mmCIF file of C-alpha atoms in Angstrom:
data_model
loop_
_atom_site.group_PDB
_atom_site.id
_atom_site.type_symbol
_atom_site.label_atom_id
_atom_site.label_comp_id
_atom_site.label_asym_id
_atom_site.label_seq_id
_atom_site.Cartn_x
_atom_site.Cartn_y
_atom_site.Cartn_z
ATOM 1 C CA MET A 1 72.036 84.689 141.138
ATOM 2 C CA LYS A 2 71.423 83.378 144.569
ATOM 3 C CA SER A 3 74.157 80.360 146.116
ATOM 4 C CA PHE A 4 72.373 76.660 146.079
ATOM 5 C CA SER A 5 73.818 73.310 146.230
ATOM 6 C CA TYR A 6 74.071 71.049 143.381
ATOM 7 C CA GLU A 7 74.376 66.817 142.866
ATOM 8 C CA ARG A 8 73.873 64.626 140.106
ATOM 9 C CA ALA A 9 70.659 62.050 140.428
ATOM 10 C CA SER A 10 72.045 58.376 140.285
ATOM 11 C CA SER A 11 68.433 57.003 139.456
ATOM 12 C CA VAL A 12 64.859 58.062 138.500
ATOM 13 C CA GLU A 13 63.811 57.266 142.268
ATOM 14 C CA ALA A 14 66.485 58.880 144.108
ATOM 15 C CA ALA A 15 65.896 62.039 141.979
ATOM 16 C CA ALA A 16 62.225 62.114 142.663
ATOM 17 C CA LYS A 17 62.889 61.184 146.158
ATOM 18 C CA ALA A 18 66.097 63.975 146.872
ATOM 19 C CA ALA A 19 63.678 66.682 145.390
ATOM 20 C CA ALA A 20 61.098 65.590 147.947
ATOM 21 C CA GLY A 21 63.082 65.688 150.668
ATOM 22 C CA THR A 22 64.842 69.063 150.462
ATOM 23 C CA ARG A 23 63.014 72.139 150.440
ATOM 24 C CA GLY A 24 63.383 74.959 146.970
ATOM 25 C CA ALA A 25 65.263 71.747 145.625
ATOM 26 C CA LYS A 26 64.478 72.008 141.097
ATOM 27 C CA PHE A 27 65.632 69.615 138.835
ATOM 28 C CA ILE A 28 67.383 70.880 135.735
ATOM 29 C CA ALA A 29 68.084 69.178 132.825
ATOM 30 C CA GLY A 30 68.860 71.516 129.098
ATOM 31 C CA GLY A 31 68.241 74.724 131.775
ATOM 32 C CA THR A 32 67.796 76.386 129.145
ATOM 33 C CA ASN A 33 64.676 78.609 130.836
ATOM 34 C CA LEU A 34 65.161 77.271 134.234
ATOM 35 C CA LEU A 35 69.064 79.046 134.610
ATOM 36 C CA ASP A 36 67.512 82.826 132.941
ATOM 37 C CA LEU A 37 65.585 82.388 135.778
ATOM 38 C CA MET A 38 67.569 82.226 138.263
ATOM 39 C CA LYS A 39 69.912 85.135 137.074
ATOM 40 C CA LEU A 40 66.519 87.549 137.412
ATOM 41 C CA GLN A 41 66.047 85.906 140.390
ATOM 42 C CA ILE A 42 62.682 84.859 139.788
ATOM 43 C CA GLU A 43 63.474 80.960 140.466
ATOM 44 C CA THR A 44 65.637 80.878 143.487
ATOM 45 C CA PRO A 45 66.084 77.174 143.850
ATOM 46 C CA THR A 46 68.153 75.846 147.605
ATOM 47 C CA HIS A 47 69.554 72.845 145.965
ATOM 48 C CA LEU A 48 69.406 71.964 141.912
ATOM 49 C CA ILE A 49 69.333 67.749 141.119
ATOM 50 C CA ASP A 50 70.940 67.395 137.580
ATOM 51 C CA VAL A 51 68.948 64.532 135.971
ATOM 52 C CA ASN A 52 70.975 64.344 132.468
ATOM 53 C CA GLY A 53 72.992 61.546 133.795
ATOM 54 C CA LEU A 54 69.832 59.681 133.904
ATOM 55 C CA ALA A 55 68.437 57.023 130.775
ATOM 56 C CA LEU A 56 65.832 58.782 129.623
ATOM 57 C CA ASP A 57 66.720 59.939 126.206
ATOM 58 C CA LYS A 58 65.120 57.617 124.165
ATOM 59 C CA ILE A 59 62.884 56.781 121.377
ATOM 60 C CA GLU A 60 61.392 53.324 121.281
ATOM 61 C CA VAL A 61 57.875 52.208 119.506
ATOM 62 C CA THR A 62 56.011 51.112 122.422
ATOM 63 C CA PRO A 63 53.451 47.644 121.990
ATOM 64 C CA GLU A 64 50.602 49.551 120.969
ATOM 65 C CA GLY A 65 52.496 50.888 117.735
ATOM 66 C CA GLY A 66 53.254 54.673 119.053
ATOM 67 C CA LEU A 67 56.756 56.142 120.151
ATOM 68 C CA ARG A 68 58.313 56.682 124.064
ATOM 69 C CA ILE A 69 60.034 59.667 124.043
ATOM 70 C CA GLY A 70 62.341 60.072 127.128
ATOM 71 C CA ALA A 71 62.298 62.866 129.677
ATOM 72 C CA LEU A 72 65.882 64.140 128.254
ATOM 73 C CA VAL A 73 65.354 63.824 124.571
ATOM 74 C CA ARG A 74 66.396 66.829 123.028
ATOM 75 C CA ASN A 75 64.641 68.648 120.461
ATOM 76 C CA THR A 76 66.735 69.186 118.053
ATOM 77 C CA ASP A 77 66.826 64.683 118.281
ATOM 78 C CA LEU A 78 63.140 64.896 118.885
ATOM 79 C CA ALA A 79 62.057 67.046 115.678
ATOM 80 C CA SER A 80 64.798 65.065 113.322
ATOM 81 C CA ASP A 81 63.341 61.516 114.085
ATOM 82 C CA GLU A 82 62.580 60.115 111.037
ATOM 83 C CA ARG A 83 59.510 58.197 112.847
ATOM 84 C CA VAL A 84 58.463 61.614 113.999
ATOM 85 C CA ARG A 85 59.073 63.681 110.822
ATOM 86 C CA ARG A 86 56.885 60.674 108.795
ATOM 87 C CA ASP A 87 54.042 59.315 111.376
ATOM 88 C CA TYR A 88 54.025 62.815 113.632
ATOM 89 C CA GLY A 89 55.219 65.555 111.692
ATOM 90 C CA LEU A 90 52.784 68.115 113.107
ATOM 91 C CA LEU A 91 55.080 67.330 115.820
ATOM 92 C CA SER A 92 58.296 67.700 114.803
ATOM 93 C CA ARG A 93 57.290 71.155 112.781
ATOM 94 C CA ALA A 94 55.639 72.486 116.507
ATOM 95 C CA LEU A 95 59.607 72.338 117.817
ATOM 96 C CA LEU A 96 61.098 73.449 114.761
ATOM 97 C CA ALA A 97 59.289 76.827 114.850
ATOM 98 C CA GLY A 98 59.775 76.995 117.805
ATOM 99 C CA ALA A 99 63.456 78.574 119.728
ATOM 100 C CA SER A 100 66.821 78.944 118.247
ATOM 101 C CA GLY A 101 68.829 75.733 116.331
ATOM 102 C CA GLN A 102 71.149 76.311 119.594
ATOM 103 C CA LEU A 103 69.198 76.706 122.204
ATOM 104 C CA ARG A 104 66.524 73.489 120.831
ATOM 105 C CA ASN A 105 70.284 71.808 121.097
ATOM 106 C CA LYS A 106 70.085 71.910 124.293
ATOM 107 C CA ALA A 107 66.417 71.970 125.608
ATOM 108 C CA THR A 108 64.892 68.910 126.726
ATOM 109 C CA THR A 109 61.018 67.067 125.866
ATOM 110 C CA ALA A 110 60.186 67.154 129.745
ATOM 111 C CA GLY A 111 61.511 71.331 129.869
ATOM 112 C CA ASN A 112 59.709 72.006 127.103
ATOM 113 C CA LEU A 113 56.354 71.499 128.643
ATOM 114 C CA LEU A 114 57.493 72.731 132.065
ATOM 115 C CA GLN A 115 58.648 75.496 130.785
ATOM 116 C CA ARG A 116 57.625 79.153 132.327
ATOM 117 C CA THR A 117 54.913 82.244 130.885
ATOM 118 C CA ARG A 118 56.990 84.812 128.201
ATOM 119 C CA CYS A 119 55.130 87.350 130.184
ATOM 120 C CA PRO A 120 56.843 90.704 130.658
ATOM 121 C CA TYR A 121 55.495 91.761 133.855
ATOM 122 C CA PHE A 122 56.495 88.543 135.236
ATOM 123 C CA TYR A 123 60.095 88.803 134.118
ATOM 124 C CA ASP A 124 59.927 92.212 135.381
ATOM 125 C CA THR A 125 60.283 91.720 139.751
ATOM 126 C CA ASN A 126 59.562 95.203 139.746
ATOM 127 C CA GLN A 127 56.141 94.631 138.816
ATOM 128 C CA PRO A 128 53.402 93.009 140.762
ATOM 129 C CA CYS A 129 53.099 89.028 139.195
ATOM 130 C CA ASN A 130 50.384 86.290 141.023
ATOM 131 C CA LYS A 131 52.757 84.302 139.008
ATOM 132 C CA ARG A 132 55.652 85.004 140.230
ATOM 133 C CA GLN A 133 54.820 85.808 143.826
ATOM 134 C CA PRO A 134 51.222 84.809 144.874
ATOM 135 C CA GLY A 135 49.001 87.732 145.882
ATOM 136 C CA SER A 136 50.741 90.571 144.928
ATOM 137 C CA GLY A 137 48.590 91.175 141.884
ATOM 138 C CA CYS A 138 48.615 91.372 137.857
ATOM 139 C CA ALA A 139 50.288 94.076 136.277
ATOM 140 C CA ALA A 140 49.621 92.922 133.480
ATOM 141 C CA LEU A 141 45.405 93.104 133.668
ATOM 142 C CA GLY A 142 45.396 97.464 133.654
ATOM 143 C CA GLY A 143 48.893 97.221 131.377
ATOM 144 C CA PHE A 144 50.287 96.060 127.765
ATOM 145 C CA SER A 145 47.829 92.958 127.028
ATOM 146 C CA ARG A 146 48.401 92.387 123.077
ATOM 147 C CA GLN A 147 50.679 89.089 123.709
ATOM 148 C CA HIS A 148 48.669 87.706 126.820
ATOM 149 C CA ALA A 149 45.632 85.194 126.729
ATOM 150 C CA VAL A 150 41.631 85.988 125.531
ATOM 151 C CA ILE A 151 40.540 82.288 127.023
ATOM 152 C CA GLY A 152 40.398 80.073 130.548
ATOM 153 C CA VAL A 153 41.984 83.446 132.389
ATOM 154 C CA SER A 154 41.309 84.789 135.327
ATOM 155 C CA ASP A 155 41.502 87.870 137.546
ATOM 156 C CA ALA A 156 44.877 86.255 138.836
ATOM 157 C CA CYS A 157 46.624 85.885 135.493
ATOM 158 C CA ILE A 158 45.976 86.240 131.985
ATOM 159 C CA ALA A 159 49.741 84.534 131.116
ATOM 160 C CA THR A 160 49.999 82.335 128.189
ATOM 161 C CA HIS A 161 52.023 79.005 128.263
ATOM 162 C CA PRO A 162 54.880 79.531 125.979
ATOM 163 C CA SER A 163 55.752 76.131 124.127
ATOM 164 C CA ASP A 164 54.986 74.804 120.398
ATOM 165 C CA MET A 165 55.792 71.298 121.358
ATOM 166 C CA ALA A 166 52.892 71.316 123.881
ATOM 167 C CA ILE A 167 50.807 72.479 121.002
ATOM 168 C CA ALA A 168 51.431 69.354 118.850
ATOM 169 C CA MET A 169 51.255 67.058 122.144
ATOM 170 C CA ARG A 170 48.076 68.534 123.006
ATOM 171 C CA ALA A 171 46.697 67.660 119.304
ATOM 172 C CA LEU A 172 48.314 64.448 119.303
ATOM 173 C CA ASP A 173 46.634 62.847 123.043
ATOM 174 C CA ALA A 174 50.196 62.389 124.305
ATOM 175 C CA THR A 175 50.452 61.004 127.904
ATOM 176 C CA VAL A 176 53.024 62.402 130.441
ATOM 177 C CA GLU A 177 54.870 59.559 132.266
ATOM 178 C CA THR A 178 56.145 60.397 136.091
ATOM 179 C CA VAL A 179 57.897 58.964 139.019
ATOM 180 C CA ARG A 180 57.057 60.144 142.115
ATOM 181 C CA PRO A 181 59.100 60.131 145.313
ATOM 182 C CA ASP A 182 57.794 56.768 146.375
ATOM 183 C CA GLY A 183 58.607 54.992 143.381
ATOM 184 C CA ALA A 184 55.204 54.776 142.415
ATOM 185 C CA THR A 185 54.667 56.065 138.704
ATOM 186 C CA ARG A 186 51.525 57.467 137.015
ATOM 187 C CA ARG A 187 50.587 58.144 133.462
ATOM 188 C CA ILE A 188 48.704 61.750 132.585
ATOM 189 C CA PRO A 189 46.842 62.107 129.594
ATOM 190 C CA ILE A 190 48.052 65.838 128.079
ATOM 191 C CA ALA A 191 44.829 67.792 128.396
ATOM 192 C CA ASP A 192 45.053 67.371 132.346
ATOM 193 C CA PHE A 193 48.630 68.000 132.941
ATOM 194 C CA HIS A 194 48.469 71.717 132.170
ATOM 195 C CA ARG A 195 46.280 74.057 135.041
ATOM 196 C CA LEU A 196 44.260 76.494 133.864
ATOM 197 C CA PRO A 197 45.193 80.049 136.631
ATOM 198 C CA GLY A 198 42.063 80.130 138.547
ATOM 199 C CA ASP A 199 43.077 81.787 141.542
ATOM 200 C CA THR A 200 46.562 79.947 141.946
ATOM 201 C CA PRO A 201 48.354 81.001 138.865
ATOM 202 C CA HIS A 202 51.861 79.953 140.367
ATOM 203 C CA VAL A 203 50.712 76.171 140.354
ATOM 204 C CA GLU A 204 51.046 75.569 136.757
ATOM 205 C CA THR A 205 50.688 72.052 136.283
ATOM 206 C CA VAL A 206 49.419 69.098 138.240
ATOM 207 C CA LEU A 207 52.593 67.592 139.630
ATOM 208 C CA GLU A 208 53.283 66.523 142.477
ATOM 209 C CA PRO A 209 56.200 67.767 144.880
ATOM 210 C CA GLY A 210 59.039 65.903 143.887
ATOM 211 C CA GLU A 211 57.393 64.110 141.260
ATOM 212 C CA LEU A 212 59.638 63.610 137.740
ATOM 213 C CA ILE A 213 58.590 63.739 134.211
ATOM 214 C CA THR A 214 60.524 60.485 132.419
ATOM 215 C CA ALA A 215 59.256 59.667 129.276
ATOM 216 C CA VAL A 216 55.854 61.351 126.928
ATOM 217 C CA THR A 217 54.073 58.903 125.228
ATOM 218 C CA LEU A 218 52.367 59.336 121.746
ATOM 219 C CA PRO A 219 49.097 56.664 120.532
ATOM 220 C CA LYS A 220 49.350 55.137 117.101
ATOM 221 C CA PRO A 221 49.907 57.280 114.370
ATOM 222 C CA ILE A 222 46.834 58.682 112.933
ATOM 223 C CA GLY A 223 47.796 60.051 109.536
ATOM 224 C CA GLY A 224 46.123 62.787 107.454
ATOM 225 C CA LYS A 225 47.956 65.925 106.843
ATOM 226 C CA HIS A 226 50.094 67.412 109.834
ATOM 227 C CA ILE A 227 50.512 71.069 109.645
ATOM 228 C CA TYR A 228 51.306 73.740 112.018
ATOM 229 C CA ARG A 229 51.282 77.454 111.960
ATOM 230 C CA LYS A 230 52.403 79.767 114.011
ATOM 231 C CA VAL A 231 51.555 83.318 113.445
ATOM 232 C CA ARG A 232 54.211 85.785 115.464
ATOM 233 C CA ASP A 233 55.969 89.159 114.978
ATOM 234 C CA ARG A 234 59.140 88.819 113.747
ATOM 235 C CA ALA A 235 60.349 85.626 111.405
ATOM 236 C CA SER A 236 62.644 84.273 113.929
ATOM 237 C CA TYR A 237 63.103 83.541 117.755
ATOM 238 C CA ALA A 238 59.624 85.030 118.776
ATOM 239 C CA PHE A 239 56.672 83.416 120.674
ATOM 240 C CA ALA A 240 53.442 82.849 119.176
ATOM 241 C CA LEU A 241 50.669 86.002 119.046
ATOM 242 C CA VAL A 242 48.915 82.179 117.495
ATOM 243 C CA SER A 243 49.942 79.059 116.169
ATOM 244 C CA ILE A 244 47.377 76.377 115.191
ATOM 245 C CA GLY A 245 48.591 73.117 115.478
ATOM 246 C CA ALA A 246 46.351 70.849 113.160
ATOM 247 C CA ILE A 247 45.565 67.558 111.540
ATOM 248 C CA VAL A 248 43.022 66.676 109.154
ATOM 249 C CA GLN A 249 42.077 63.953 107.408
ATOM 250 C CA PRO A 250 40.370 63.397 104.066
ATOM 251 C CA GLY A 251 36.866 64.978 104.550
ATOM 252 C CA GLY A 252 37.876 67.478 106.299
ATOM 253 C CA THR A 253 37.986 65.686 109.997
ATOM 254 C CA GLY A 254 40.053 66.588 112.384
ATOM 255 C CA ARG A 255 41.906 68.018 115.615
ATOM 256 C CA VAL A 256 42.965 71.609 115.757
ATOM 257 C CA ALA A 257 45.387 72.627 119.093
ATOM 258 C CA VAL A 258 45.642 76.903 119.311
ATOM 259 C CA GLY A 259 48.383 78.703 121.461
ATOM 260 C CA GLY A 260 49.379 81.814 121.994
ATOM 261 C CA ILE A 261 45.345 82.644 123.189
ATOM 262 C CA ALA A 262 45.543 80.299 126.911
ATOM 263 C CA HIS A 263 47.390 79.784 130.162
ATOM 264 C CA LYS A 264 47.716 76.209 128.459
ATOM 265 C CA PRO A 265 47.654 74.395 125.012
ATOM 266 C CA TRP A 266 43.850 75.224 123.766
ATOM 267 C CA ARG A 267 42.589 72.544 122.472
ATOM 268 C CA VAL A 268 37.717 71.463 122.601
ATOM 269 C CA GLU A 269 37.198 68.928 121.199
ATOM 270 C CA ALA A 270 33.356 69.557 120.736
ATOM 271 C CA ALA A 271 34.878 72.025 118.213
ATOM 272 C CA GLU A 272 36.244 69.756 116.091
ATOM 273 C CA VAL A 273 32.865 68.252 114.857
ATOM 274 C CA ASP A 274 32.810 71.430 112.968
ATOM 275 C CA LEU A 275 36.181 71.400 110.582
ATOM 276 C CA PRO A 276 34.056 70.203 107.603
ATOM 277 C CA LYS A 277 31.595 73.477 107.819
ATOM 278 C CA GLY A 278 35.116 75.548 107.792
ATOM 279 C CA ALA A 279 36.909 78.099 109.767
ATOM 280 C CA ARG A 280 34.099 80.436 111.727
ATOM 281 C CA ALA A 281 32.087 77.741 112.674
ATOM 282 C CA VAL A 282 35.448 76.118 114.820
ATOM 283 C CA THR A 283 36.148 79.175 115.911
ATOM 284 C CA ASP A 284 32.647 80.491 117.537
ATOM 285 C CA THR A 285 33.054 76.579 119.722
ATOM 286 C CA LEU A 286 36.682 77.183 120.260
ATOM 287 C CA LEU A 287 36.355 80.255 121.592
ATOM 288 C CA ALA A 288 33.230 80.640 122.915
ATOM 289 C CA GLY A 289 33.474 82.549 126.595
ATOM 290 C CA ALA A 290 36.368 84.225 125.572
ATOM 291 C CA HIS A 291 37.043 86.972 127.320
ATOM 292 C CA PRO A 292 39.404 89.243 125.759
ATOM 293 C CA THR A 293 41.235 92.855 126.471
ATOM 294 C CA GLU A 294 40.817 95.529 124.263
ATOM 295 C CA GLN A 295 44.577 95.145 122.678
ATOM 296 C CA ASN A 296 44.503 91.765 122.025
ATOM 297 C CA ALA A 297 40.796 91.463 121.174
ATOM 298 C CA PHE A 298 42.475 91.122 117.479
ATOM 299 C CA LYS A 299 43.799 87.540 118.124
ATOM 300 C CA VAL A 300 40.056 86.216 118.393
ATOM 301 C CA THR A 301 39.317 86.921 114.508
ATOM 302 C CA LEU A 302 42.830 85.645 113.693
ATOM 303 C CA VAL A 303 42.420 82.378 115.055
ATOM 304 C CA GLU A 304 39.320 81.884 112.524
ATOM 305 C CA ARG A 305 41.620 83.351 109.829
ATOM 306 C CA THR A 306 44.946 81.263 111.027
ATOM 307 C CA LEU A 307 42.590 77.932 111.292
ATOM 308 C CA GLY A 308 40.845 78.989 107.749
ATOM 309 C CA ALA A 309 44.883 78.821 106.221
ATOM 310 C CA VAL A 310 45.388 75.746 108.181
ATOM 311 C CA LEU A 311 42.387 74.289 106.120
ATOM 312 C CA ALA A 312 43.060 75.714 103.179
ATOM 313 C CA GLU A 313 46.406 74.508 103.167
ATOM 314 C CA ALA A 314 45.294 70.784 103.818
ATOM 315 C CA ARG A 315 42.594 71.080 101.053
ATOM 316 C CA GLY A 316 45.650 71.845 98.799
#
């Protein structure tokens, strides 16, 4: 791990200003992803800004009847909150499907959204990776690609986003609240928050330099059957080959977001019109334009079958 300086932020505005004014600065809260990457020298921040002391760890009801989740709310606390379990069961289930209990005790809401890919070529510094070192190439394209993305890919990157929580947030139409270094705030729909790789896979979100996430807001509950189904190689502490986050209403209408197949949580609202017709009709639209490799082409079928199981569960 390379040397770095450290400070504890005194306010949200001060944290954002310090990050923008110091080249190579990074925010740190739980550190469950960042510290691992620093040990491997994939992340080499020159300055760490500790935001744990900021008052961003509350879950509050919004005037519209939704929930405002502070950026520092730990995953364990969010998953166990009575209001989340009652009204946003999809979110609670997705959180409990991710990582281990120890990691959930430390990981934060904002950090979960910002975690980086678990592509093995990204973690192997002996291999070329455009996400780790722009312009170096993508070893996954000619390598072992079973776990990689099948849609939204580019010639520069076929990595997947690892978050379970983000899948639920996408299905729930969450909004990310931020503060910029000049003190201005903005609200970013979760659909627009993560970027597809294109020619710049190292630019993973629409956040600007120094911009700090302060909260994630959920709209008023919509009811329905909330289901999160995660298909993985082993029963615990494994990232999804395919995951389905669904909210199914009586009559079969609803929402579907998919994980494990793209660089961001994957949802195509136009596909949801076909939910009453069944999994195949939805998958045809959801994965239109997919470009799987020979090794991960099975994911297209796996999405359809997993969604079919979810819809069968919703029907009881």
